[in-house]
C-alpha atoms as one frame of an Amber mdcrd trajectory, in Angstrom:
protein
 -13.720  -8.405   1.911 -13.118  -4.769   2.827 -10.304  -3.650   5.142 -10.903
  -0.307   6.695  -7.287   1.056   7.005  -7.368   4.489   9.599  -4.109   4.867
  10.365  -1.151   4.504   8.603   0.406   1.988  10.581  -2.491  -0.833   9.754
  -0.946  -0.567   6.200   2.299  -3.208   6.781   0.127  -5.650   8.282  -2.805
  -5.583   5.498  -0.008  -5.873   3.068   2.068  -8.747   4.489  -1.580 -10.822
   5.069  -2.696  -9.909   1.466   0.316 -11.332  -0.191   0.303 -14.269   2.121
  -3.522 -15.101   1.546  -2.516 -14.984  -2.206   0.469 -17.679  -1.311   2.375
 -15.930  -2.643   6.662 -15.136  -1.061   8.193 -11.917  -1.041  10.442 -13.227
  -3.521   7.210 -13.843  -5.860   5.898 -10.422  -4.988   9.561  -9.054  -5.902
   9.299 -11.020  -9.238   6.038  -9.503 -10.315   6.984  -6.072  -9.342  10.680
  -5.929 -11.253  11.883  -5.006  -7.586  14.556  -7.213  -4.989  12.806  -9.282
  -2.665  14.435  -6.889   0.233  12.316  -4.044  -1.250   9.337  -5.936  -0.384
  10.314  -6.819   3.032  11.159  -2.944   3.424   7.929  -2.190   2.104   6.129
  -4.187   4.520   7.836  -3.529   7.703   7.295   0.677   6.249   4.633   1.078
   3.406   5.328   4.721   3.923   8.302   4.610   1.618   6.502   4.107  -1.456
   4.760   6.642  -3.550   0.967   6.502  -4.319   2.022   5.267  -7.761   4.123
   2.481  -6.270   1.570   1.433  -3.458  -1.145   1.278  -6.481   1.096  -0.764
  -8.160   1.668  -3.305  -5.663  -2.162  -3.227  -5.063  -2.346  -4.356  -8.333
  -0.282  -7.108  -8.255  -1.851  -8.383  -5.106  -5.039  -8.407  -6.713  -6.797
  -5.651  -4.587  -8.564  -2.005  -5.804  -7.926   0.782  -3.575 -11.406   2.552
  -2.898 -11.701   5.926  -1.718 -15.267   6.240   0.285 -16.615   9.820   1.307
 -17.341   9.350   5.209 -18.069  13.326   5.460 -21.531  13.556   7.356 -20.978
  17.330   8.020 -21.840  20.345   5.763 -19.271  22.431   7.543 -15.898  22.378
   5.277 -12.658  20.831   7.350  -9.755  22.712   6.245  -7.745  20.423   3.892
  -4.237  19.680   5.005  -0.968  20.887   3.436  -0.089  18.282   1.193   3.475
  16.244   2.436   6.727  16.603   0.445   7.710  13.741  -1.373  11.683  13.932
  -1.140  12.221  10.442  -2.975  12.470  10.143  -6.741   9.492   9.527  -8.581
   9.142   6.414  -9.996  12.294   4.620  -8.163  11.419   1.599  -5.960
């Protein structure tokens, strides 16, 4: 089943119901990952403190691809947007 996510905060909730609909705890999620089972809580209440690395990771583990779908109907260019800083250490959980 596909889960169209729009806005950033429909993340936590997709997340919490995709690791309960595999049965599986936080503390099982934590195990698979090498991370604390408080890590996964934070991730869930704020998937926004992960990197694209991590997220893809957890994805993983949870059994679900992330698929990137071209909705652009329009041959007039939207300017792109100025990529965000990433002020946490790459590759740290």
């Amino acid at each position: 089943m596909d889960y169209l996510i729009a806005i950033s905060d429909q993340l936590a909730p997709q997340l919490r119901s995709l690791r309960k609909a595999r049965q599986l705890s936080q503390g099982d999620l934590a195990r698979k990952l090498g991370v604390s089972q408080s890590r996964i809580a934070a991730i869930e209440r704020n998937p926004a403190t992960v990197s694209t690395g991590q997220l893809l990771e957890l994805l993983k583990a949870l059994h679900v691809d992330l698929v990137l779908r071209d909705t652009g109907t329009s041959t007039d260019k939207a300017p792109c947007a100025t990529p965000a800083t990433n002020t946490s250490s790459q590759g740290e959980w």
